[in-house]
CSV table of C-alpha atoms and ligand atoms in Angstrom, one decimal:
chain,number,residue,atom,x,y,z
A,350,MET,CA,0.1,-0.1,-0.1
A,351,ASN,CA,1.2,3.3,-0.5
A,352,LEU,CA,0.3,5.8,2.2
A,353,PRO,CA,1.2,9.4,3.1
A,354,LYS,CA,3.8,10.0,5.6
A,355,TYR,CA,3.0,12.4,8.2
A,356,ASP,CA,5.3,14.5,10.7
A,357,PHE,CA,3.5,14.9,14.4
A,358,SER,CA,6.9,14.8,15.9
A,359,GLN,CA,6.2,17.9,17.9
A,360,ARG,CA,2.6,17.1,18.6
A,361,SER,CA,0.4,15.4,21.2
A,362,ALA,CA,-2.2,12.9,21.0
A,363,PHE,CA,-4.8,11.3,23.1
A,364,VAL,CA,-6.7,7.8,22.1
A,365,THR,CA,-9.1,6.2,23.4
A,366,GLY,CA,-10.4,2.2,22.7
A,367,ALA,CA,-6.4,1.9,22.3
A,368,GLY,CA,-6.2,-1.7,23.2
A,369,GLY,CA,-9.1,-2.2,20.3
A,370,GLY,CA,-8.2,-3.2,16.7
A,371,MET,CA,-8.5,0.1,15.4
A,372,GLY,CA,-7.7,2.3,19.2
A,373,GLU,CA,-4.6,0.6,18.7
A,374,GLU,CA,-3.5,1.1,14.4
A,375,ILE,CA,-4.2,4.5,15.3
A,376,THR,CA,-1.7,4.9,18.4
A,377,LEU,CA,0.8,2.9,16.4
A,378,SER,CA,-0.3,5.8,13.5
A,379,LEU,CA,0.4,8.5,15.4
A,380,LEU,CA,3.5,7.3,17.7
A,381,ARG,CA,5.1,5.9,14.1
A,382,ALA,CA,4.5,10.0,12.8
A,383,GLY,CA,6.5,11.0,16.1
A,384,ALA,CA,3.1,11.8,17.8
A,385,TYR,CA,3.8,11.4,21.3
A,386,VAL,CA,0.4,9.5,22.8
A,387,THR,CA,-1.3,9.2,26.0
A,388,ALA,CA,-3.6,5.9,25.2
A,389,VAL,CA,-6.6,4.2,27.4
A,390,ASP,CA,-8.7,1.0,26.9
A,391,LEU,CA,-10.3,-1.6,29.5
A,392,LYS,CA,-7.1,-3.9,28.4
A,393,PRO,CA,-4.2,-4.2,29.0
A,394,CYS,CA,-1.8,-2.2,26.6
A,395,PRO,CA,-1.2,-3.9,22.7
A,396,GLU,CA,2.8,-5.0,22.6
A,397,ALA,CA,2.9,-3.6,19.2
A,398,ILE,CA,2.8,-0.2,21.5
A,399,ALA,CA,3.8,-0.5,24.3
A,400,LYS,CA,7.5,-0.8,22.1
A,401,PHE,CA,7.1,3.3,21.8
A,402,LYS,CA,8.9,3.6,26.0
A,403,ASP,CA,9.3,7.0,25.9
A,404,ARG,CA,6.6,8.7,23.5
A,405,ILE,CA,3.8,6.2,24.9
A,406,HIS,CA,1.9,6.3,28.1
A,407,PHE,CA,-1.1,3.5,28.8
A,408,ALA,CA,-2.9,3.9,30.8
A,409,GLN,CA,-5.4,1.1,31.9
A,410,GLY,CA,-8.6,2.2,33.1
A,411,ASP,CA,-12.6,2.4,32.6
A,412,ILE,CA,-13.4,6.6,30.2
A,413,ARG,CA,-17.1,6.3,32.1
A,414,ASN,CA,-14.8,6.6,35.6
A,415,ARG,CA,-14.3,10.5,35.3
A,416,ALA,CA,-11.4,10.9,38.5
A,417,PHE,CA,-9.8,8.3,36.0
A,418,VAL,CA,-10.1,10.7,33.1
A,419,GLU,CA,-8.7,13.8,34.7
A,420,LYS,CA,-6.1,11.7,36.4
A,421,THR,CA,-5.2,10.6,32.7
A,422,PHE,CA,-5.8,14.0,30.9
A,423,GLY,CA,-3.6,15.3,33.7
A,424,TYR,CA,-0.5,13.4,33.2
A,425,HIS,CA,-0.7,14.0,29.3
A,426,GLN,CA,-0.3,18.1,30.4
A,427,GLU,CA,2.7,17.8,32.5
A,428,HIS,CA,4.1,15.5,30.4
A,429,SER,CA,3.1,17.4,27.2
A,430,GLY,CA,1.4,20.7,27.8
A,431,GLY,CA,-1.0,20.7,25.7
A,432,LEU,CA,-3.1,18.2,23.3
A,433,ASP,CA,-3.4,18.6,19.5
A,434,PHE,CA,-5.4,15.2,18.7
A,435,LEU,CA,-7.7,13.3,20.3
A,436,ALA,CA,-9.1,10.0,18.6
A,437,ASN,CA,-12.4,8.9,20.7
A,438,VAL,CA,-13.0,5.3,19.8
A,439,ALA,CA,-13.7,3.3,22.5
A,440,GLY,CA,-17.4,2.0,22.2
A,441,VAL,CA,-19.1,-1.2,22.7
A,442,LEU,CA,-21.7,-3.1,20.8
A,443,TRP,CA,-23.4,-5.8,22.2
A,444,PHE,CA,-24.9,-7.8,19.4
A,445,ASP,CA,-26.4,-10.4,22.7
A,446,ARG,CA,-28.0,-7.4,24.6
A,447,ASP,CA,-28.8,-4.6,22.5
A,448,LYS,CA,-32.2,-4.5,20.6
A,449,SER,CA,-35.2,-2.6,19.4
A,450,LEU,CA,-36.1,0.2,21.7
A,451,LEU,CA,-39.4,-1.6,22.4
A,452,GLU,CA,-37.5,-4.7,24.2
A,453,ILE,CA,-34.5,-3.6,25.3
A,454,ASP,CA,-33.4,-4.2,28.9
A,455,LEU,CA,-33.1,-0.1,30.1
A,456,ASP,CA,-30.4,-1.2,31.9
A,457,VAL,CA,-28.1,-2.4,29.0
A,458,TRP,CA,-29.3,1.2,26.9
A,459,ASP,CA,-27.7,3.0,30.4
A,460,GLU,CA,-25.0,1.0,30.5
A,461,VAL,CA,-25.1,1.7,26.3
A,462,PHE,CA,-25.0,5.2,26.6
A,463,ASP,CA,-22.8,5.9,29.4
A,464,ILE,CA,-19.7,3.8,27.7
A,465,ASN,CA,-20.4,5.1,23.6
A,466,LEU,CA,-21.8,8.7,24.8
A,467,LYS,CA,-21.3,9.7,28.0
A,468,SER,CA,-17.8,9.2,28.2
A,469,MET,CA,-17.6,11.0,25.1
A,470,VAL,CA,-18.7,14.4,27.5
A,471,LEU,CA,-15.8,13.1,30.0
A,472,ILE,CA,-13.3,13.1,27.5
A,473,ALA,CA,-13.9,16.6,26.0
A,474,ARG,CA,-14.6,18.2,28.7
A,475,ALA,CA,-10.4,16.8,29.5
A,476,ALA,CA,-9.6,17.7,26.0
A,477,VAL,CA,-10.6,21.0,24.9
A,478,PRO,CA,-9.1,22.9,27.7
A,479,LEU,CA,-5.6,21.6,26.5
A,480,MET,CA,-6.6,21.9,23.3
A,481,ARG,CA,-6.9,25.9,24.1
A,482,LYS,CA,-2.9,25.8,25.4
A,483,ARG,CA,-2.5,24.8,22.0
A,484,GLY,CA,-4.0,27.3,20.1
A,485,SER,CA,-5.5,24.6,17.7
A,486,GLY,CA,-6.4,20.7,17.7
A,487,SER,CA,-8.5,18.4,15.4
A,488,MET,CA,-10.8,15.7,17.5
A,489,VAL,CA,-12.3,12.9,15.7
A,490,HIS,CA,-15.3,11.1,16.8
A,491,PHE,CA,-15.9,7.1,16.2
A,492,SER,CA,-19.7,6.9,14.8
A,493,THR,CA,-21.1,4.4,12.4
A,494,ILE,CA,-22.4,4.1,9.6
A,495,GLN,CA,-25.4,2.3,11.2
A,496,TRP,CA,-27.3,5.0,12.4
A,497,MET,CA,-27.7,6.3,9.1
A,498,ARG,CA,-28.8,3.4,7.1
A,499,GLY,CA,-30.2,1.1,10.3
A,500,ASP,CA,-30.2,-2.2,10.5
A,501,PRO,CA,-32.3,-5.1,9.7
A,502,VAL,CA,-31.6,-6.4,13.3
A,503,PRO,CA,-32.0,-3.0,15.4
A,504,GLN,CA,-29.4,-2.2,17.7
A,505,ASP,CA,-31.2,0.7,19.4
A,506,ALA,CA,-29.0,1.5,22.1
A,507,TYR,CA,-25.8,1.2,19.6
A,508,GLN,CA,-27.2,3.3,17.4
A,509,ALA,CA,-29.2,5.8,18.4
A,510,SER,CA,-25.6,6.4,20.7
A,511,LYS,CA,-24.0,6.9,17.7
A,512,ALA,CA,-26.1,8.8,16.3
A,513,ALA,CA,-25.3,11.3,19.2
A,514,VAL,CA,-22.0,11.4,18.9
A,515,SER,CA,-22.5,12.4,15.3
A,516,ALA,CA,-24.7,15.3,16.9
A,517,MET,CA,-22.6,16.5,19.8
A,518,SER,CA,-19.5,16.4,17.0
A,519,ARG,CA,-21.3,19.1,15.1
A,520,SER,CA,-22.1,20.6,18.4
A,521,LEU,CA,-18.4,21.0,19.4
A,522,ALA,CA,-17.2,22.0,15.8
A,523,SER,CA,-19.2,24.7,15.9
A,524,GLN,CA,-19.0,26.3,19.6
A,525,LEU,CA,-14.7,25.8,19.0
A,526,ALA,CA,-14.8,26.4,14.7
A,527,ALA,CA,-13.0,30.4,16.1
A,528,GLU,CA,-10.7,28.9,18.4
A,529,LYS,CA,-9.5,26.2,15.8
A,530,ILE,CA,-10.5,23.4,16.8
A,531,ARG,CA,-11.6,20.9,14.8
A,532,SER,CA,-14.5,18.4,15.5
A,533,ASN,CA,-15.6,15.7,13.3
A,534,THR,CA,-16.5,11.8,12.9
A,535,VAL,CA,-15.9,8.7,11.5
A,536,LEU,CA,-18.4,6.2,10.2
A,537,PRO,CA,-16.6,2.9,9.7
A,538,GLY,CA,-18.5,0.7,7.5
A,539,PRO,CA,-18.1,-3.2,8.0
A,540,VAL,CA,-14.0,-3.3,9.6
A,541,PHE,CA,-12.6,-7.2,11.3
A,542,THR,CA,-11.5,-5.8,14.5
A,543,PRO,CA,-12.0,-7.4,18.1
A,544,MET,CA,-15.6,-6.3,17.7
A,545,GLN,CA,-16.8,-8.5,14.7
A,546,GLU,CA,-15.0,-11.8,16.2
A,547,ARG,CA,-18.0,-13.3,15.0
A,548,TRP,CA,-16.9,-12.9,11.9
A,549,ASN,CA,-14.3,-15.9,12.9
A,550,THR,CA,-13.7,-18.1,9.7
A,551,GLU,CA,-12.4,-17.1,6.1
A,552,LYS,CA,-16.2,-18.4,4.8
A,553,ILE,CA,-18.5,-16.0,6.7
A,554,ARG,CA,-15.9,-13.3,6.3
A,555,GLY,CA,-16.6,-14.4,2.4
A,556,GLN,CA,-19.7,-14.0,2.8
A,557,VAL,CA,-20.0,-10.2,4.4
A,558,ALA,CA,-17.2,-8.7,1.8
A,559,ARG,CA,-20.0,-10.4,-1.2
A,560,HIS,CA,-22.3,-7.7,0.6
A,561,ILE,CA,-19.9,-4.6,0.6
A,562,PRO,CA,-19.8,-2.6,-2.6
A,563,LEU,CA,-16.0,-2.5,-2.9
A,564,GLN,CA,-15.8,-6.2,-2.9
A,565,ARG,CA,-13.9,-6.5,1.2
A,566,ILE,CA,-14.2,-6.2,4.6
A,567,GLY,CA,-12.3,-3.1,6.3
A,568,ASN,CA,-8.8,-2.8,8.4
A,569,PRO,CA,-7.7,-1.3,10.8
A,570,VAL,CA,-5.6,0.9,8.8
A,571,ASP,CA,-8.2,1.7,6.5
A,572,LEU,CA,-10.0,3.9,9.7
A,573,SER,CA,-6.9,4.6,11.2
A,574,GLN,CA,-5.8,6.4,7.6
A,575,ALA,CA,-9.1,8.3,7.9
A,576,ALA,CA,-8.1,9.7,11.4
A,577,MET,CA,-4.8,10.6,10.1
A,578,PHE,CA,-6.1,12.8,7.5
A,579,LEU,CA,-8.2,14.8,9.8
A,580,PHE,CA,-5.6,15.1,12.2
A,581,SER,CA,-3.2,16.9,9.4
A,582,ASP,CA,-3.0,20.2,8.2
A,583,ALA,CA,-4.5,18.4,4.7
A,584,GLY,CA,-7.6,18.8,6.7
A,585,SER,CA,-7.9,22.3,7.9
A,586,PHE,CA,-10.4,23.3,6.2
A,587,ILE,CA,-12.6,20.3,7.7
A,588,THR,CA,-14.6,20.7,10.5
A,589,GLY,CA,-17.9,19.1,11.5
A,590,ILE,CA,-18.9,16.7,9.3
A,591,ASP,CA,-19.1,13.0,9.1
A,592,LEU,CA,-16.8,11.0,6.6
A,593,PRO,CA,-18.1,7.5,6.1
A,594,VAL,CA,-15.1,4.6,5.7
A,595,ASP,CA,-17.4,1.6,4.6
A,596,GLY,CA,-15.9,0.2,1.4
A,597,GLY,CA,-19.5,2.3,0.0
A,598,MET,CA,-22.4,0.4,2.1
A,599,LEU,CA,-23.9,3.7,2.2
A,600,LEU,CA,-24.6,3.1,-1.7
A,601,ARG,CA,-26.7,0.1,-0.2
A,602,GLY,CA,-29.5,2.4,1.4
B,1719,NAD,N1,-15.7,-3.4,14.1
B,1719,NAD,C1,-16.2,-2.1,13.0
B,1719,NAD,O1,-17.0,-2.8,12.3
B,1719,NAD,C2,-17.4,-1.0,13.2
B,1719,NAD,C3,-18.0,-0.9,12.5
B,1719,NAD,C4,-18.8,0.7,12.9
B,1719,NAD,C5,-18.2,1.6,13.6
B,1719,NAD,N2,-17.2,0.9,14.8
B,1719,NAD,C6,-16.8,1.5,15.8
B,1719,NAD,O2,-15.4,2.1,15.9
B,1719,NAD,C7,-15.2,2.1,17.1
B,1719,NAD,C8,-13.6,1.2,17.0
B,1719,NAD,O3,-13.9,-0.2,16.9
B,1719,NAD,P1,-13.7,-1.4,17.1
B,1719,NAD,O4,-14.1,-2.4,16.0
B,1719,NAD,O5,-11.8,-1.0,16.9
B,1719,NAD,O6,-14.0,-1.6,18.2
B,1719,NAD,P2,-12.7,-2.9,19.6
B,1719,NAD,O7,-13.7,-3.6,20.6
B,1719,NAD,O8,-12.1,-3.8,18.6
B,1719,NAD,O9,-12.2,-2.0,20.4
B,1719,NAD,C9,-13.1,-0.8,21.0
B,1719,NAD,C10,-12.6,-0.4,22.3
B,1719,NAD,O10,-13.0,0.1,23.6
B,1719,NAD,C11,-12.7,-0.6,24.2
B,1719,NAD,N3,-13.8,-0.2,25.3
B,1719,NAD,C12,-14.3,-0.7,25.7
B,1719,NAD,N4,-15.5,-0.2,26.8
B,1719,NAD,C13,-15.1,1.0,27.3
B,1719,NAD,C14,-14.5,1.5,28.7
B,1719,NAD,N5,-15.6,2.1,29.4
B,1719,NAD,N6,-13.5,2.4,29.0
B,1719,NAD,C15,-12.3,2.2,28.4
B,1719,NAD,N7,-12.2,1.6,26.6
B,1719,NAD,C16,-13.5,1.2,26.4
B,1719,NAD,C17,-12.8,-2.1,24.7
B,1719,NAD,O11,-12.0,-2.8,25.6
B,1719,NAD,C18,-12.2,-1.9,23.2
B,1719,NAD,O12,-10.5,-2.3,23.2
B,1719,NAD,C19,-16.1,1.9,18.4
B,1719,NAD,O13,-16.7,3.1,18.6
B,1719,NAD,C20,-16.5,1.0,17.3
B,1719,NAD,O14,-18.3,1.3,17.3
B,1719,NAD,C21,-17.0,0.0,15.0
């Protein structure tokens, strides 16, 4: 693959969901581009990330926990003085428990909203003051194409919480544009990561791929490249958008 090269050597970034498929790849892309990165996840630090010893701070914890979020951003500020990029990647889709709004257990509903949406509030409140110190910034929040096209098997807590991620991203974009702080969402289509471990055979992955106009399942690099572009100066006139990275799935309505 012939991918663009970025130089983020004087920049710093905060990544949530860095123990998962896309979050790990985004963290690696930022580290390879020279950035200092603070990364968080419920899971332990992936080996590939840990290798960048002096430029990575990995904090294992729950982004619903306000004290954890504030402490981790505090550490980031001490080491970096401000923040250039935020990748808000952590999220959950509970195939077994997320259902139609007509029948979903409301405790599950609340939990999904706490993880997918309320954590975005905590993270944005901590990130924006550090971007203001820099005088600019770029946030990329991970939503999904699913809220635009619906799903024959409803997963309404996921879908509604991710629609709200896009709504809040636009709100942040309009509130912060005059301060040169940009906010955009990426809307992934089907991407093979631990979240989609149900696609655990070549046969299943082949069947999924045949439904996608570009005839392949997405991989974490497809998504990290979209995020890197939106972080970079190449994306400096872009704010308040939803960028589908979906192999053409939205063409199918
Ligand atoms: N994989 C897909 O097909 C797909 C499609 C559309 C959208 N997305 C979205 O893209 C983003 C990344 O997905 P992925 O496929 O890499 O998933 P993933 O499951 O591999 O990674 C998500 C990570 O978020 C972490 N996480 C969940 N809850 C957390 C919490 N409370 N605190 C800290 N960390 C927490 C998990 O531990 C996990 O490592 C998600 O927001 C997801 O909803 C994925």
